[in-house]
XYZ file of C-alpha atoms in Angstrom:
582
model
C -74.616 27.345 93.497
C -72.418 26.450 90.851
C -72.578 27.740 86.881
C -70.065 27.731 83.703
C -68.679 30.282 81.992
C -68.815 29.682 78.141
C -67.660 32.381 74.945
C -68.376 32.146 71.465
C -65.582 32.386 69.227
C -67.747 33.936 66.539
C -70.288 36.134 68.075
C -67.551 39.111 67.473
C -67.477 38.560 63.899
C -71.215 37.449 63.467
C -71.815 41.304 64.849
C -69.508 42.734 62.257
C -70.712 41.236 59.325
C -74.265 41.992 60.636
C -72.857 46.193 60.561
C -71.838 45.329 56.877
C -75.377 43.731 55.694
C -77.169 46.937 57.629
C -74.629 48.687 55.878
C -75.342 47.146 52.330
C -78.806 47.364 53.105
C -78.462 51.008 53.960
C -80.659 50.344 57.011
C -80.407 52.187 60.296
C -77.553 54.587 59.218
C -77.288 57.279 62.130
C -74.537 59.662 61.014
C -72.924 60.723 57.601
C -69.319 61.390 57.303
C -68.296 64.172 54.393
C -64.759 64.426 52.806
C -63.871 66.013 49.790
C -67.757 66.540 49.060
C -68.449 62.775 49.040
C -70.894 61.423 51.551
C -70.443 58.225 53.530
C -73.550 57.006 55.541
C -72.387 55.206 58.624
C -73.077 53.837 62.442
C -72.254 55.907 65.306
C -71.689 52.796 67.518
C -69.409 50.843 65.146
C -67.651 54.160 64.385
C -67.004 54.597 68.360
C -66.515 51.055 68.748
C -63.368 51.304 65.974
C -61.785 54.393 66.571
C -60.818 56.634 69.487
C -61.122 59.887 66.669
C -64.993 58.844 66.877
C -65.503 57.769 70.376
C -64.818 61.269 71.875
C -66.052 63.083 69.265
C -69.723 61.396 69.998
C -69.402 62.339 73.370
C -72.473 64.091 74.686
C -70.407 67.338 76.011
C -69.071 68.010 72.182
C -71.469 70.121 69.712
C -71.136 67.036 66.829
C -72.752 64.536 69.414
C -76.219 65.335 68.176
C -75.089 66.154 64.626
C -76.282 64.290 61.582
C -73.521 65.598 59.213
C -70.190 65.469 60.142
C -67.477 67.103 57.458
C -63.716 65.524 57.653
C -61.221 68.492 56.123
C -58.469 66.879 56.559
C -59.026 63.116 55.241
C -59.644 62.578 51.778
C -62.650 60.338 50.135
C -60.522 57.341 49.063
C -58.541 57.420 52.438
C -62.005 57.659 54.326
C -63.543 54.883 52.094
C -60.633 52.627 52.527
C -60.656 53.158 56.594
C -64.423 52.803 56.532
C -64.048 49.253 54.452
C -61.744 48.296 57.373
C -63.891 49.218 60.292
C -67.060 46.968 58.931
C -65.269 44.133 57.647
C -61.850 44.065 59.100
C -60.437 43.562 55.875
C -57.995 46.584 54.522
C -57.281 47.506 50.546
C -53.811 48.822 50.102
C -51.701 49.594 46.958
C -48.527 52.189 46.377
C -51.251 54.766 44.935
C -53.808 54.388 48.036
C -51.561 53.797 50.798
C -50.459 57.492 51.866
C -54.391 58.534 51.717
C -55.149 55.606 53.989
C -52.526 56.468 56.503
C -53.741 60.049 56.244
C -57.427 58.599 57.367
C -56.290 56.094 59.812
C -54.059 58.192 61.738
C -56.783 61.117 61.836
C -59.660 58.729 62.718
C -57.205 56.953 65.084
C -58.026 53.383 63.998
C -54.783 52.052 65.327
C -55.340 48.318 63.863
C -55.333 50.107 60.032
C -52.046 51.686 60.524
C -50.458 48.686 61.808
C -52.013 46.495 58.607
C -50.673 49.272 56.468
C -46.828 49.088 58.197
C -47.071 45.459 57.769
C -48.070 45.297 54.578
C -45.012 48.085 53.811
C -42.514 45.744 55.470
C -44.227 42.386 53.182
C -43.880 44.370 49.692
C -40.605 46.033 50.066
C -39.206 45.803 46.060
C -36.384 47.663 44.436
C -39.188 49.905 42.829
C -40.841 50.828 46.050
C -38.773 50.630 48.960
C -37.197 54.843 48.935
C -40.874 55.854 47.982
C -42.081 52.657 51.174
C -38.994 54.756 53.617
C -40.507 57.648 52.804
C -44.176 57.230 53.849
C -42.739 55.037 56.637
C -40.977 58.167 57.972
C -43.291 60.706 57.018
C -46.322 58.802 59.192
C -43.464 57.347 61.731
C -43.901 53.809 61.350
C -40.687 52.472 63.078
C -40.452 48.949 62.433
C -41.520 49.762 58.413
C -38.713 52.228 58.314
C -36.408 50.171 59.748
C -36.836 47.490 57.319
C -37.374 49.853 54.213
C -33.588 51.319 55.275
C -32.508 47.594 55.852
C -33.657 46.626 52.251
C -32.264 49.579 50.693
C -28.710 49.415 52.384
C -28.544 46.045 51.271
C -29.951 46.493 47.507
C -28.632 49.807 46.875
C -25.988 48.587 44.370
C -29.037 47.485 42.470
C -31.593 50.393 42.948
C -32.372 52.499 39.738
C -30.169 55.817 39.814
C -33.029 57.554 37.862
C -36.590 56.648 37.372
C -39.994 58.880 35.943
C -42.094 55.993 37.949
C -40.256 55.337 41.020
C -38.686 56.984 44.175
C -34.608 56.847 43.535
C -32.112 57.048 46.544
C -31.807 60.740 45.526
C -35.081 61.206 46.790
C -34.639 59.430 49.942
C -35.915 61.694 53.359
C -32.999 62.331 55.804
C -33.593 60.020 58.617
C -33.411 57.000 55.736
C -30.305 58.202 54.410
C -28.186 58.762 57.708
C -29.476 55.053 58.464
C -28.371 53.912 54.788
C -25.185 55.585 54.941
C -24.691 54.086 58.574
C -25.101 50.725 57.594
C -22.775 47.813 58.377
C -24.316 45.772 55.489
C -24.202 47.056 51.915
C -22.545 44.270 49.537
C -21.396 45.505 46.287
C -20.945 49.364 46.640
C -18.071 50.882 47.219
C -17.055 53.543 49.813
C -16.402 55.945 47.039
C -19.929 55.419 44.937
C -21.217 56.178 48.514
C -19.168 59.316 48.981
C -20.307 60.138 45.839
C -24.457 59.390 45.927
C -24.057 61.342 49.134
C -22.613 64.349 47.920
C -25.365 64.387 45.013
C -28.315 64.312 47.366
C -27.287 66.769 49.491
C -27.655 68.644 46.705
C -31.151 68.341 46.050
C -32.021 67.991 49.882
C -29.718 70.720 51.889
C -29.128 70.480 55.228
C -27.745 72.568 58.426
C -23.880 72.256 58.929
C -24.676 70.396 62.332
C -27.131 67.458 59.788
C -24.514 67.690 57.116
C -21.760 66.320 59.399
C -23.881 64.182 60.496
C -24.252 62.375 57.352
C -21.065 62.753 56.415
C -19.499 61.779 59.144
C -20.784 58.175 58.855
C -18.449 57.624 55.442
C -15.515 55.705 56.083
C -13.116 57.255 54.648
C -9.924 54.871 54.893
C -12.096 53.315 52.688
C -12.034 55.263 49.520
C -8.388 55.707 46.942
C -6.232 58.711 47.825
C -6.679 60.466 45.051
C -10.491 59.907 44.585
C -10.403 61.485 48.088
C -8.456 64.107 47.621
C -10.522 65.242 44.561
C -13.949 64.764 46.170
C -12.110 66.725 49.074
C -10.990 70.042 46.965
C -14.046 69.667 44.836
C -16.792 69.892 47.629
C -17.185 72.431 50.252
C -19.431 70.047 52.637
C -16.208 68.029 53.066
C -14.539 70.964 54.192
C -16.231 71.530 57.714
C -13.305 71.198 60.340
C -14.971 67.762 61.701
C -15.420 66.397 58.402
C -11.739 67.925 57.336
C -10.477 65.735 60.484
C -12.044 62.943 58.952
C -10.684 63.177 55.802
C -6.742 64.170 57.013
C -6.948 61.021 59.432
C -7.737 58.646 56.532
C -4.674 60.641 54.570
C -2.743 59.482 57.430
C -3.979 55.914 57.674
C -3.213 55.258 53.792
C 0.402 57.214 54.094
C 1.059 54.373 57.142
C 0.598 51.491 54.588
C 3.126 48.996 56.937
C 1.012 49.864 59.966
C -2.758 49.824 59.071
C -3.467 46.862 60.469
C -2.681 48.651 64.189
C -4.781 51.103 62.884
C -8.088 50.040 62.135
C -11.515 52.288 63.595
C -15.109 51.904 61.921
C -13.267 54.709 59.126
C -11.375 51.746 57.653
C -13.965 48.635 58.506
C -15.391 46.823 55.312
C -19.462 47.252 55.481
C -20.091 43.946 56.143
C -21.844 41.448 58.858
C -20.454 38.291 57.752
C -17.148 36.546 57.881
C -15.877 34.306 54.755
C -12.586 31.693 54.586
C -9.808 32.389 52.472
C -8.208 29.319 51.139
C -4.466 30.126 50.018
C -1.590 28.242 48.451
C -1.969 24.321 48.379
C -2.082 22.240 45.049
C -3.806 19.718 42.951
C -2.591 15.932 42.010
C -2.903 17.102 38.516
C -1.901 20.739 38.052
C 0.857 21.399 40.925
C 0.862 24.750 43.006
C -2.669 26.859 42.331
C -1.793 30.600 42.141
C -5.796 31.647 42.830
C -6.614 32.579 46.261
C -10.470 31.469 46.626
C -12.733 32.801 49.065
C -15.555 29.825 50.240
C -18.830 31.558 51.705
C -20.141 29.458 54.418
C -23.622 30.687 54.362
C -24.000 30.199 50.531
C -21.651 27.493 50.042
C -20.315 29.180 47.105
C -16.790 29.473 45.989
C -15.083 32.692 43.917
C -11.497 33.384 43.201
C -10.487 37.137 44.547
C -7.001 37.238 43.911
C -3.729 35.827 42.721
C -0.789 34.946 45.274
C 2.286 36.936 45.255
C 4.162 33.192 44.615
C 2.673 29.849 44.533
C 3.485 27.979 47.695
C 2.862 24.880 50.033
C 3.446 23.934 53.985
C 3.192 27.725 54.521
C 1.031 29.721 56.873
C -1.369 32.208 57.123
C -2.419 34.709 60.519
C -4.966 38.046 60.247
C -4.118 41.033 61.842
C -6.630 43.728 61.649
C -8.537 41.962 59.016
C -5.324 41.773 57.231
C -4.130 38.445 55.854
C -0.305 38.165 56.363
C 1.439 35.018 54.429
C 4.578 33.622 55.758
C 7.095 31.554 54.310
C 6.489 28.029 53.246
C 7.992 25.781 50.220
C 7.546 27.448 46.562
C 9.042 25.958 43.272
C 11.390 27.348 41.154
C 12.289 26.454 37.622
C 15.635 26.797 35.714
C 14.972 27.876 32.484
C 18.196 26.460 31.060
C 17.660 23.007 32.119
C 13.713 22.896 32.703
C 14.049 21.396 35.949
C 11.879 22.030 39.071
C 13.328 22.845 42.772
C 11.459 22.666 45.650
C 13.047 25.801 47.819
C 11.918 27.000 51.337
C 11.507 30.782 51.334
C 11.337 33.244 54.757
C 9.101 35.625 52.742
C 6.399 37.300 54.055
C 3.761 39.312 52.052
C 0.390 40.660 53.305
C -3.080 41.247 51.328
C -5.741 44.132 51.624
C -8.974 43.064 50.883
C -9.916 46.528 51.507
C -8.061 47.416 47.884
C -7.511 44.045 46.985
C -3.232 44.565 47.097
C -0.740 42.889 47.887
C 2.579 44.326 49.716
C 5.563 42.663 50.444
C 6.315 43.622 54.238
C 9.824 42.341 55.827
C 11.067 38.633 55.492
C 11.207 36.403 58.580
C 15.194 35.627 59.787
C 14.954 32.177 59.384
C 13.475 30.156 55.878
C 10.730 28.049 57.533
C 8.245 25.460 56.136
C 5.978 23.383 57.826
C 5.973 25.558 60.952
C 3.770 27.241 62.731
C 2.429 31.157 63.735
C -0.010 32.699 65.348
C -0.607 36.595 66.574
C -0.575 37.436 70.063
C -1.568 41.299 70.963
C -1.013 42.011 67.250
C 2.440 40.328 66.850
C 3.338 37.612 64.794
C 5.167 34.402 65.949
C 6.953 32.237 63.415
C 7.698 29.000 65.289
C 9.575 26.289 64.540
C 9.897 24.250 61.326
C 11.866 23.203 58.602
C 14.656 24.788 56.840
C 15.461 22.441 54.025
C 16.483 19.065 53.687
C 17.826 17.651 57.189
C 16.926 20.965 58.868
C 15.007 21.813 61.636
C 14.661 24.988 63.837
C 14.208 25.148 67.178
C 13.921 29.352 66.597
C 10.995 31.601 67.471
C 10.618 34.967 65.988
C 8.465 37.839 66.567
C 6.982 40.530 63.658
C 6.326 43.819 65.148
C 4.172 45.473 62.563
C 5.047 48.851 63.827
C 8.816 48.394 63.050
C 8.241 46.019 60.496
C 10.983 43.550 61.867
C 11.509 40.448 62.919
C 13.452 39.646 66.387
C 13.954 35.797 67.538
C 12.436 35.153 71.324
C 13.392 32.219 73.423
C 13.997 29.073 71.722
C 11.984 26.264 71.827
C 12.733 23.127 73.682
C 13.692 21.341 71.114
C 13.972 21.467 67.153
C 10.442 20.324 65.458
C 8.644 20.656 62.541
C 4.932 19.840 61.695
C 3.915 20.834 64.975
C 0.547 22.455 65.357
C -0.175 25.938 67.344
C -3.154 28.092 68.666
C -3.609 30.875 71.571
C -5.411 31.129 74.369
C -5.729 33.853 76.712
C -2.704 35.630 75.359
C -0.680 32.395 75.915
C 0.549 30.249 72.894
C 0.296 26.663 72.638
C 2.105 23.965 70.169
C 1.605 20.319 70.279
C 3.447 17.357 68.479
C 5.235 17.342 65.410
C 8.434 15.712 64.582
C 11.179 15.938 66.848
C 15.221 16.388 65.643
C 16.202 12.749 65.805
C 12.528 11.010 66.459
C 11.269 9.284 63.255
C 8.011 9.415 65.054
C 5.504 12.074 65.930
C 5.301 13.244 69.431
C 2.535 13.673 71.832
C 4.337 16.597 73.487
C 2.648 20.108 74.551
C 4.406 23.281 75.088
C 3.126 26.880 76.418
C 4.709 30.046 75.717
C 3.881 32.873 77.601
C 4.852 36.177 77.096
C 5.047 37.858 80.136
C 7.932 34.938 81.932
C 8.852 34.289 78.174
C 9.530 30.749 79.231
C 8.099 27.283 77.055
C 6.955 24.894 79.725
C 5.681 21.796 79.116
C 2.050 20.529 79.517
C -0.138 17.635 79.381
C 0.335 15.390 76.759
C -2.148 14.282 74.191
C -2.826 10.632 73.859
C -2.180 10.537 70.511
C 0.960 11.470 68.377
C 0.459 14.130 66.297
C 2.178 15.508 63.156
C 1.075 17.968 60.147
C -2.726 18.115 62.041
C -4.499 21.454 63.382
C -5.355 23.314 66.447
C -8.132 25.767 67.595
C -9.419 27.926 70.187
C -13.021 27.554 71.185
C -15.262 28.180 74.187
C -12.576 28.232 77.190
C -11.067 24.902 75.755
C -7.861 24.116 72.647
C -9.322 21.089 70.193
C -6.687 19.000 68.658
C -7.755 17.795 64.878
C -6.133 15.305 62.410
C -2.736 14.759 60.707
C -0.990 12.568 59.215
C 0.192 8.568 59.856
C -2.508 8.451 62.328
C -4.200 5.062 62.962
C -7.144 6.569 64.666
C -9.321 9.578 63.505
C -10.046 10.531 66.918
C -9.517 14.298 68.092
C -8.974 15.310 71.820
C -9.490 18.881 73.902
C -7.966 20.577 75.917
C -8.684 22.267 78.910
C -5.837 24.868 79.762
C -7.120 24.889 83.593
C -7.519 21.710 84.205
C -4.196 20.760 82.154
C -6.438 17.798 80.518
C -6.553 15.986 77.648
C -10.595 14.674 76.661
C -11.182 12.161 73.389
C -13.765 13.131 71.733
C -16.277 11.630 68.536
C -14.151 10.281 65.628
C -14.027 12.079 62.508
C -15.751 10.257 59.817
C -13.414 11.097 57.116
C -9.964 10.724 57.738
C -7.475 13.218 56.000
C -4.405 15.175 56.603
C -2.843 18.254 54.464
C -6.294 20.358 55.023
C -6.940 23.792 55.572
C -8.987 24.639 58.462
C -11.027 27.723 59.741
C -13.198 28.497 62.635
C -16.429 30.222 62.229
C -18.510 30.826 65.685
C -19.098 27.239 67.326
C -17.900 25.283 64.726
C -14.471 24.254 62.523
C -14.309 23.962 59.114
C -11.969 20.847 57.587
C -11.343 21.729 54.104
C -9.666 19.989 50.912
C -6.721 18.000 52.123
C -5.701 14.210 51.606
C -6.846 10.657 52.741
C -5.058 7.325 52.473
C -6.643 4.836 49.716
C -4.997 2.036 48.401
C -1.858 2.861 50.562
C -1.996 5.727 48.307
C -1.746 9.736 48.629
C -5.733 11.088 47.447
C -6.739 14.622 47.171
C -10.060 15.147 48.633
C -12.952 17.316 47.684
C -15.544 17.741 50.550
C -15.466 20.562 53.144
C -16.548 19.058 56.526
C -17.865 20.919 59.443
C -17.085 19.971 63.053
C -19.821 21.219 65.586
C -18.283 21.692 68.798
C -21.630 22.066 71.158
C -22.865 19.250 69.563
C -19.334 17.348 68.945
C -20.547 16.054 65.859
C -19.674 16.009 62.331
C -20.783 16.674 59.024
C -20.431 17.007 55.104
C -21.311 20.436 54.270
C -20.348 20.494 50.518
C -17.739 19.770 47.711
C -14.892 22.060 46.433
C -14.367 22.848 42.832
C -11.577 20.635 42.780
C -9.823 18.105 45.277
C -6.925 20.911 46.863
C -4.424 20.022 49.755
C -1.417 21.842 51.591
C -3.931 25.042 51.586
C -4.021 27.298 54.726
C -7.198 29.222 55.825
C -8.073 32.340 57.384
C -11.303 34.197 58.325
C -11.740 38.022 56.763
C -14.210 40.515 56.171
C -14.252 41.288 52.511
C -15.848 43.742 50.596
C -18.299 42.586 48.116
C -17.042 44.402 44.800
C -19.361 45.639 41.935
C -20.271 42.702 39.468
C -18.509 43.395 36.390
């Protein structure tokens, strides 16, 4: 014999709206429910039905199954009348003023469904009025996943949160399990380490804790992060900093700031900006129109703003640029120099080196490279910087490497290369460096050539060619394989990569707009071509538009414009902290 199953997708709610006509109606009410001397008629069977509170309380072993009255001390009227309102008609009333009484009722009663409407609706409204008095009921009634946001929201807004407020929870109010995850974030633009120190210190005053909690908390501050002497008044000033862990704390990031030449070998989570995302710093380079730019810009990728951060040490071209430690280290390059007697400009290569902090926003000049290089190349292998190559002036090349130990702060030269060469292009993989092309002493040409440099037989050997000459164009390191990009008196726009195993040379999709003279960056799967110049006319253009390259997709595109056509800039990737608007 055969039959069908069928289901109704509305008998379920046809019953439930029948309970809430009965219950209009006031028919066939079986049980009244008492809190805070208020009576609520109600259904035993819904009530069951809705909440495991109710379903063993109607049980026929407990004394209340056959009672007609029961009296809940512990809920309040509005909670119980907002719970009730749920269980008949599925729909829940929430607001700042009725929420804690509802959580009260629903986690008493057990109606699991009406505390997960209420964390939802916590995690939906967070606002910078609400969110340290939203943590706090999220703690208190141990919602996870509305805590969790709440502390998300206020880590990232707490620059912006009111410092004092009659109507609203401030972070000096905030319970202690929101705070250590506040004070833990990674992600907290626009405060500084000290305002943190600080907002720290003040509500531990108004919410005390045991040494053990206090260290804790305190512990999570990152101290490298905050002046000297702000931290060595906060220090003598505060006896909560003076615990012997906290004391270590403190006496290591005296150390780290006394080490100035060296902090970049010295980086821990006590000296790491509080942020998640990476931005490109685009330094040195000029415009047709105004020469030399002093400004180093920063361009957020995820915004696709622009903001200036800083001014360069000297104003310079066909330099380069490396990171160490989230340091940005600037190396030689071409800057101009005027006599003032004869207002004339020179053009003069420079082995200078200087490094920026975006920690503290400084500069420092560190030690100068031996040789005056422009149009070379570097790159950092296990924290050391190479200065390859490049020109030295008019009719001079270098066939020179040099090393910077940051420790010693010197420079020593390594093996030479094979030959003399400027605008050759570099990158590293697996510890071993890589150059391609460039101009070769007597060539008038580029060259196709690849070198390796390795530094355990500290030998260059030569590799696979690429099937294109190359001068003044880019290299990068992504995914296992090196990508060759652009430069300049190419006839093609093709790029190629490499695959270090295989010693192999792949062409890959055309770039769409030609250029040479840009600065380039890679962020995750994907390189950045930005500024530089294009052939028009059989003339020299500046160009305007960043382009991205994706490499899973090996495909380009136009991302967005700069604020004004820029060439010869170099880029680098940093973590920088997000300073207080002015």
């Amino acid at each position: 014999m055969s039959y069908f199953l069928v289901v109704s997708r509305t008998h379920g709610e046809t019953v439930l709206t029948q309970y809430q006509r009965l219950r209009e109606e006031q028919l066939l009410f079986d049980i009244v429910l008492v809190a805070d001397g208020t009576e609520f008629p109600a259904h035993r069977s819904l009530l069951a039905c809705s909440s495991d509170y109710f379903r063993v309380l109607f049980k026929d072993y407990t004394r209340e199954s056959k009672a007609s009255v029961i009296h809940l001390q512990v809920v309040s009227s509005t909670g119980l009348h907002h719970v009730l309102d749920f269980i008949y008609t599925s729909w829940l009333s929430l607001s700042p003023e009725t929420l804690e009484d509802t959580l009260e009722a629903a986690g008493y009663l057990q109606v699991t469904e009406a505390i997960g409407l209420c964390s939802q609706y916590i995690t939906n409204n967070l606002s910078l009025e609400n969110c340290c008095f939203f943590a706090n009921v999220a703690s208190r009634f141990g919602l996870r996943d509305a805590l969790t946001a709440a502390n998300r929201y206020i880590s990232r807004n707490l620059c912006r949160l009111p410092q004092c407020s009659s109507d609203s929870e401030t972070q000096l109010d905030l319970n202690p399990e929101s705070m250590m995850a506040v004070v833990g974030s990674n992600d907290m633009p626009r405060v500084t380490e000290l305002q943190l120190l600080v907002l720290v210190l003040e509500w531990l005053k108004n919410n005390p804790l045991s040494v053990v909690h206090n260290n804790l908390l305190l512990g999570k501050i990152r101290y490298g992060l905050i002046p000297v002497e702000e931290l060595t008044n906060l220090y003598s000033q505060n006896e909560v900093l003076q615990t012997a862990y906290i004391k270590s704390l403190v006496l290591n990031a005296m150390r780290y700031h006394s080490l100035s030449r060296q902090q970049p070998l010295n980086q821990c989570t006590q000296s790491t900006v509080r942020t998640q995302r990476s931005q490109i710093i685009l330094v040195g380079g000029g415009t047709l129109r105004d020469g030399l730019v002093g400004e180093v810009v920063v361009f957020n990728p995820y915004l696709k703003t622009f903001r200036a951060i800083t001014d360069l040490k000297r104003k310079v071209q066909n330099h380069c640029v490396c990171v160490v430690g989230n340091f940005l280290y600037v190396l030689g390059g071409e800057v101009v120099q005027v006599n003032d007697n004869e207002k004339l400009a020179t053009t003069l290569v420079t082995n200078q080196v200087c490094r920026y902090d975006p920690r503290f926003n400084k500069w420092l000049e560190t030690a100068g490279m031996i040789e005056k290089r422009a149009r070379f190349s570097c790159c950092t292998v296990e924290d050391n910087i190479f200065a390859i190559g490049g020109s030295g002036g008019i009719n001079s090349l270098h066939s020179s490497v040099e090393v910077y130990d940051i420790n010693t702060d010197k420079w020593e030269k390594v093996r030479d290369l094979p030959q003399k060469m400027h605008g050759h292009a570099c990158t590293v993989y697996k510890d071993t460096i890589y150059i391609s092309g460039g101009m070769h002493e007597n060539h008038r040409e580029s060259s196709k050539e690849v070198y390796s440099f390795n530094l355990l037989d500290g030998l260059w050997k030569k590799r696979a060619a690429m099937s294109i000459a190359r001068f003044g164009h880019q290299m990068a390191t992504m995914k296992e394989k090196i990508f060759a990009f652009l430069g300049m008196y190419e006839p093609f726009c093709d790029i190629e990569r490499y695959d270090p195993v295989e010693n192999q040379w792949t062409r890959l999709h055309p770039v769409l707009y030609d250029r040479f003279c840009y600065g380039m960056a890679v962020m995750d799967s994907s390189v950045l071509m930005i500024g530089g110049k294009k052939w028009h006319n059989s003339q020299e253009v500046a160009t305007q538009n960043v382009i991205e390259y994706d490499v899973d997709r090996d495909s380009w595109k136009e991302v967005c414009k700069l604020p004004c056509p820029l060439y010869g800039l170099q880029c680098a990737v940093l973590q920088l902290l997000e300073v207080p608007h002015a």
